[in-house]
PDB file of C-alpha atoms in Angstrom:
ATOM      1  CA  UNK M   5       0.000   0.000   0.000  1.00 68.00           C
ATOM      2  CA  UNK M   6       2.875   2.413   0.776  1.00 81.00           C
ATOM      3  CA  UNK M   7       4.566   1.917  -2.151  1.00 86.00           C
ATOM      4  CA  UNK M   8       0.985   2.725  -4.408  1.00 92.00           C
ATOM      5  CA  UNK M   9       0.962   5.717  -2.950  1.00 92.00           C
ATOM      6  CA  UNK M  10       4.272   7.071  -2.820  1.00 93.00           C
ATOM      7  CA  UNK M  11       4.432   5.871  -6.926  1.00 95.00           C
ATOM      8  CA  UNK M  12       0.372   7.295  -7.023  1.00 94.00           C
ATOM      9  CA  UNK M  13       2.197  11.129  -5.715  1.00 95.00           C
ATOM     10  CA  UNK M  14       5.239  10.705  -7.849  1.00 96.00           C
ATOM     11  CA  UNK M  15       3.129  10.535 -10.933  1.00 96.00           C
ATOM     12  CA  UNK M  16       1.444  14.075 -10.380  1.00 96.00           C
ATOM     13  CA  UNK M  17       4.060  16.290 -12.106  1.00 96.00           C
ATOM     14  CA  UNK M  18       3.978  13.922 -14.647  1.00 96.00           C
ATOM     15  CA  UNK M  19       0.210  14.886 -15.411  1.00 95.00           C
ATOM     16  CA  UNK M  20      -0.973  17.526 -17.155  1.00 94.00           C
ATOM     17  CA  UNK M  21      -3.125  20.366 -15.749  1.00 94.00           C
ATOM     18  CA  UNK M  22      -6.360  18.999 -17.276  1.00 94.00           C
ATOM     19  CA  UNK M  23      -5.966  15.810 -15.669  1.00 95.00           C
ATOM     20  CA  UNK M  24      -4.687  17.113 -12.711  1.00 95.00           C
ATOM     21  CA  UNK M  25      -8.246  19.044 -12.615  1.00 95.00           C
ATOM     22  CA  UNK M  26     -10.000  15.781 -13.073  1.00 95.00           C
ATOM     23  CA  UNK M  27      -8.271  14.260  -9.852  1.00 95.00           C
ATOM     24  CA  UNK M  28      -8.885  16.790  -7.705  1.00 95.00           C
ATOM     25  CA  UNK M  29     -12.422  16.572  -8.744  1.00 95.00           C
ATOM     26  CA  UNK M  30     -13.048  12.715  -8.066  1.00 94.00           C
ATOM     27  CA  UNK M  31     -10.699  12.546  -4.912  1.00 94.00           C
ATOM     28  CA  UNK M  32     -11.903  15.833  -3.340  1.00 93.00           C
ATOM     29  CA  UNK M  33     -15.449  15.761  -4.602  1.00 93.00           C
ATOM     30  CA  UNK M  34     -15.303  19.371  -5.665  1.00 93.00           C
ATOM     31  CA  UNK M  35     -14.008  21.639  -8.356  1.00 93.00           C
ATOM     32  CA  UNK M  36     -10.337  22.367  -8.744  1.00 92.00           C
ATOM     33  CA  UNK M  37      -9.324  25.513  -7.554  1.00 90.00           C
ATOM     34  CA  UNK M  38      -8.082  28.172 -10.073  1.00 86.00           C
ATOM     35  CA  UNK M  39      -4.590  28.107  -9.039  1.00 84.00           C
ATOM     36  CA  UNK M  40      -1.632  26.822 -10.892  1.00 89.00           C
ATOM     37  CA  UNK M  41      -0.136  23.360 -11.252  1.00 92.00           C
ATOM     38  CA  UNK M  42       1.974  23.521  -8.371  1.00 94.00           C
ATOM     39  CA  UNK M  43      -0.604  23.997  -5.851  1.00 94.00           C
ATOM     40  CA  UNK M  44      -2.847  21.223  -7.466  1.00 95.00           C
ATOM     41  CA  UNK M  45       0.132  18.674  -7.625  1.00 96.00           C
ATOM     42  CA  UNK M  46       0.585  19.601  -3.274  1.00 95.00           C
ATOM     43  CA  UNK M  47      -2.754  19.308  -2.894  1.00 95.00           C
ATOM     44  CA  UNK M  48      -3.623  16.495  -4.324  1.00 96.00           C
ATOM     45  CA  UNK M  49      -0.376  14.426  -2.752  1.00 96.00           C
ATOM     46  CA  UNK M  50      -1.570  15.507   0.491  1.00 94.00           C
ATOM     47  CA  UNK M  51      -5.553  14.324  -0.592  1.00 95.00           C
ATOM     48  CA  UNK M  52      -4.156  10.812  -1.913  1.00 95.00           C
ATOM     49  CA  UNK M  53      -1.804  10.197   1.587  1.00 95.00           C
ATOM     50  CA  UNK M  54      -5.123  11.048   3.583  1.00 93.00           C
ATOM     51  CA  UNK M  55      -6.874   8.581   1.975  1.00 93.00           C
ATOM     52  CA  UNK M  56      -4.753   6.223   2.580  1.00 93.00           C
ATOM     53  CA  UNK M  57      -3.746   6.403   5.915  1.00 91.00           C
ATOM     54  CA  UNK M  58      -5.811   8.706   7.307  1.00 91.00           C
ATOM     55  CA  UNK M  59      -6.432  12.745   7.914  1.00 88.00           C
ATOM     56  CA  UNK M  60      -5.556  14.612  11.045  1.00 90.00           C
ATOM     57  CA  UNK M  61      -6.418  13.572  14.759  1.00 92.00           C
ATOM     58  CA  UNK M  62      -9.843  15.600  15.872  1.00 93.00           C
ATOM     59  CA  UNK M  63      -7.002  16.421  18.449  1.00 95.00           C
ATOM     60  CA  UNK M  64      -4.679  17.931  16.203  1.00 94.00           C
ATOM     61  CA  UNK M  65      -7.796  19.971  14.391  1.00 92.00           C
ATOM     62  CA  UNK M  66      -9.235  21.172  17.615  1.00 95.00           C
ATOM     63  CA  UNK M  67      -5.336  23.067  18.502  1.00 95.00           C
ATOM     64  CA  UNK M  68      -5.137  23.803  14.967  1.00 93.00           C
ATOM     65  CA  UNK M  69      -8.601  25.441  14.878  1.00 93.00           C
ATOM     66  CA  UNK M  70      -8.038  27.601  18.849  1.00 92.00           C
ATOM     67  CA  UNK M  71      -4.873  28.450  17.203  1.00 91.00           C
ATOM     68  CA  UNK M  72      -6.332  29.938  14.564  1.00 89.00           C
ATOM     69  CA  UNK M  73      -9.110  32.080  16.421  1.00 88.00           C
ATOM     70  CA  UNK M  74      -6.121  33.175  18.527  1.00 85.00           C
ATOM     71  CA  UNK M  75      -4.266  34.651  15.926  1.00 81.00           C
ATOM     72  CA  UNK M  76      -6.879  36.655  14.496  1.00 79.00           C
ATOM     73  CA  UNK M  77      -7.679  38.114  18.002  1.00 76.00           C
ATOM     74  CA  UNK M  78      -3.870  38.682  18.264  1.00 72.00           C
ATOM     75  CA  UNK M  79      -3.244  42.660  18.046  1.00 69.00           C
ATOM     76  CA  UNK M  80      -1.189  43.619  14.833  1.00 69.00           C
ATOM     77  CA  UNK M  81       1.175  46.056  14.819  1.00 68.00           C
ATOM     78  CA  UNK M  82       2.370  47.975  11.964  1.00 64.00           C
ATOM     79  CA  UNK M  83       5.705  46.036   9.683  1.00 61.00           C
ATOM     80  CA  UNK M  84       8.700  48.027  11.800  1.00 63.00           C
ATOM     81  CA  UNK M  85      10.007  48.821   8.329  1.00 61.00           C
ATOM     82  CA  UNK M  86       9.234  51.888   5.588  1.00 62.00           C
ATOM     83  CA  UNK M  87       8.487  51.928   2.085  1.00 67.00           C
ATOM     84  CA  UNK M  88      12.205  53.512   1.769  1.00 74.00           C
ATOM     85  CA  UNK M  89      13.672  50.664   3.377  1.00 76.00           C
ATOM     86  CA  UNK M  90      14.078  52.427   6.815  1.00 83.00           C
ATOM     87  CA  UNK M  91      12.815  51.543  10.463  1.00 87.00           C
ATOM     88  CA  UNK M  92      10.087  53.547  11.336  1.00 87.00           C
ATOM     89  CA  UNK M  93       9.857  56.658  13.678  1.00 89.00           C
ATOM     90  CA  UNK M  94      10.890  55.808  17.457  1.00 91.00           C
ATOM     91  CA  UNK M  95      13.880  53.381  16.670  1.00 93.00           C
ATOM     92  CA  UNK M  96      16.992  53.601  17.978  1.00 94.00           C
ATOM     93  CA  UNK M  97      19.934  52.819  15.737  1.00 94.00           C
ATOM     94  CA  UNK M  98      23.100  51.637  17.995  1.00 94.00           C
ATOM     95  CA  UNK M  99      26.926  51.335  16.485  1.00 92.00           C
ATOM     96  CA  UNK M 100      30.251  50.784  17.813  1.00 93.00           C
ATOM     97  CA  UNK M 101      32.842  52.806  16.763  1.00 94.00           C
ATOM     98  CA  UNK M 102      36.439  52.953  17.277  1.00 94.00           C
ATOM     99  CA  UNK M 103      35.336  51.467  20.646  1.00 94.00           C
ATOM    100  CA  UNK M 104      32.588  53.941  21.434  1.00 94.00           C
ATOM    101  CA  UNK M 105      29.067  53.200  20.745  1.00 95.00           C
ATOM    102  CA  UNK M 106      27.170  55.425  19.497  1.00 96.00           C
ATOM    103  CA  UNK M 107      22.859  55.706  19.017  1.00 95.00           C
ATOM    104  CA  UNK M 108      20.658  57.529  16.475  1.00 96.00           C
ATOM    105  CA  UNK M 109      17.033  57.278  16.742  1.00 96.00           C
ATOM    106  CA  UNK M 110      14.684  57.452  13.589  1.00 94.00           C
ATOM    107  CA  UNK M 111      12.212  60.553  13.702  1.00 93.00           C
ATOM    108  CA  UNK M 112       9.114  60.928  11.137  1.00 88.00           C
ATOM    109  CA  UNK M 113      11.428  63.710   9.076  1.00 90.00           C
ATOM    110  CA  UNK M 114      14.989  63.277   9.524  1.00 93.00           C
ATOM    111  CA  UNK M 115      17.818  61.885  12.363  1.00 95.00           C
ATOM    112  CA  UNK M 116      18.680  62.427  15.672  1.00 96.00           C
ATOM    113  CA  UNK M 117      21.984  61.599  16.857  1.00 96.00           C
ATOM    114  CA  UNK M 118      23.530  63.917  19.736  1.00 95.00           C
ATOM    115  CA  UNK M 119      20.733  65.848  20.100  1.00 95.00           C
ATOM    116  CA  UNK M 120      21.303  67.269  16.415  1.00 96.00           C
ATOM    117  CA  UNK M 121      18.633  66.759  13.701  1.00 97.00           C
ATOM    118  CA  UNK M 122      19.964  65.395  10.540  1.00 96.00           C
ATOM    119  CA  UNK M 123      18.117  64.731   7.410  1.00 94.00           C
ATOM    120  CA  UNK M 124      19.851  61.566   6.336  1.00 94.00           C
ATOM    121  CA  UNK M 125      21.431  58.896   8.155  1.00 93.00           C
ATOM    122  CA  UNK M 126      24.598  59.478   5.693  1.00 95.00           C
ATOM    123  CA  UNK M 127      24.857  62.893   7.210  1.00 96.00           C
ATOM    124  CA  UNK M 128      24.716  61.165  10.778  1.00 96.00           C
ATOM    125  CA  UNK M 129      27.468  58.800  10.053  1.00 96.00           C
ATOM    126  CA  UNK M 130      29.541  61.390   9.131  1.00 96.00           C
ATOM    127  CA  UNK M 131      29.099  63.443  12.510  1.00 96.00           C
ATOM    128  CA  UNK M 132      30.476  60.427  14.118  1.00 96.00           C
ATOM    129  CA  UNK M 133      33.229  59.367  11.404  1.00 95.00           C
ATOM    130  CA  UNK M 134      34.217  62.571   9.911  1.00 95.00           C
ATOM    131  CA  UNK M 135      33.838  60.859   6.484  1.00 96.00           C
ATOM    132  CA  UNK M 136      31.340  59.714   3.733  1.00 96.00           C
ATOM    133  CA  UNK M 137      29.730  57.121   4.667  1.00 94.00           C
ATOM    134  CA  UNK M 138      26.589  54.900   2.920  1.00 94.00           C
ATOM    135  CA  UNK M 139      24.119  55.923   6.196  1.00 92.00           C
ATOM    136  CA  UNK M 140      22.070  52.538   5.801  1.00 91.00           C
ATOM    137  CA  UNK M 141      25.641  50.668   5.420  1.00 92.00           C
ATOM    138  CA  UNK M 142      27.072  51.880   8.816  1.00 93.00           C
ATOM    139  CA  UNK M 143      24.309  52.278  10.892  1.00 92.00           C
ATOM    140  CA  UNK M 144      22.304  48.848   9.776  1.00 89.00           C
ATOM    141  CA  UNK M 145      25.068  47.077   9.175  1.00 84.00           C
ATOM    142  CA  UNK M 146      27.549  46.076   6.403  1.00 61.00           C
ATOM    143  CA  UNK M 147      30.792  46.960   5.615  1.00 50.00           C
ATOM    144  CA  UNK M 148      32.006  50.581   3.462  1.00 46.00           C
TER     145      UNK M 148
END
């Protein structure tokens, strides 16, 4: 029986996406979805190994299902990171240099690093190197 299967799922790629259709049809007893190949070929393995040895536990859908309701009562907070590639507002930026560490903290409009306002983090890194550097390069990391 195991090796029916496992030769049964190795066959998939080998189908084309009208028979493929067809499958999922008889072994899921409903239309086939209108994505592409690769999702029909996953499904379907996983539809032809639960019909032969069995779905999941009611145990294992019970956690699977609290889980669930948990994480869409779970608050969201906004993606920590800008269109332009940048933390957003409030974060503090924290480099070591020539043994002194030094912080810079993201504002809506600019820099802050010493109490002075800057309007890139390029022209931060240079207050503290007294050079050009790439201001995403030395204060996020990376080499110049």
């Amino acid at each position: 029986m195991t090796s029916d299967v496992l030769k049964r799922v190795a066959a998939l790629p080998e189908k084309s996406t009208d028979e493929l259709k067809e499958m999922w049809q008889n072994l899921c007893q409903s239309s086939a979805p209108p994505y592409n190949r690769t999702y029909l070929i996953r499904g379907l393995a996983y539809r032809i190994q639960e019909l032969a040895w069995g779905g999941l536990s009611e145990t294992t859908k019970a956690k699977l299902e609290a889980q669930a309701a948990e994480e869409k009562t779970m608050d969201r907070t906004p993606n920590p990171i800008r269109n332009d590639g940048l933390p957003v507002a409030g974060t503090r930026l924290v480099r070591e240099w020539k043994g002194v560490e030094h912080s810079c903290t993201v504002l809506d409009d600019g820099f802050e690093y010493q109490g002075r306002k800057f309007k890139s983090l390029s022209a931060a890194a240079r207050a503290v190197t007294g050079t050009r550097w790439n201001g995403k390069i030395f204060w996020l990391g990376g080499k110049k």
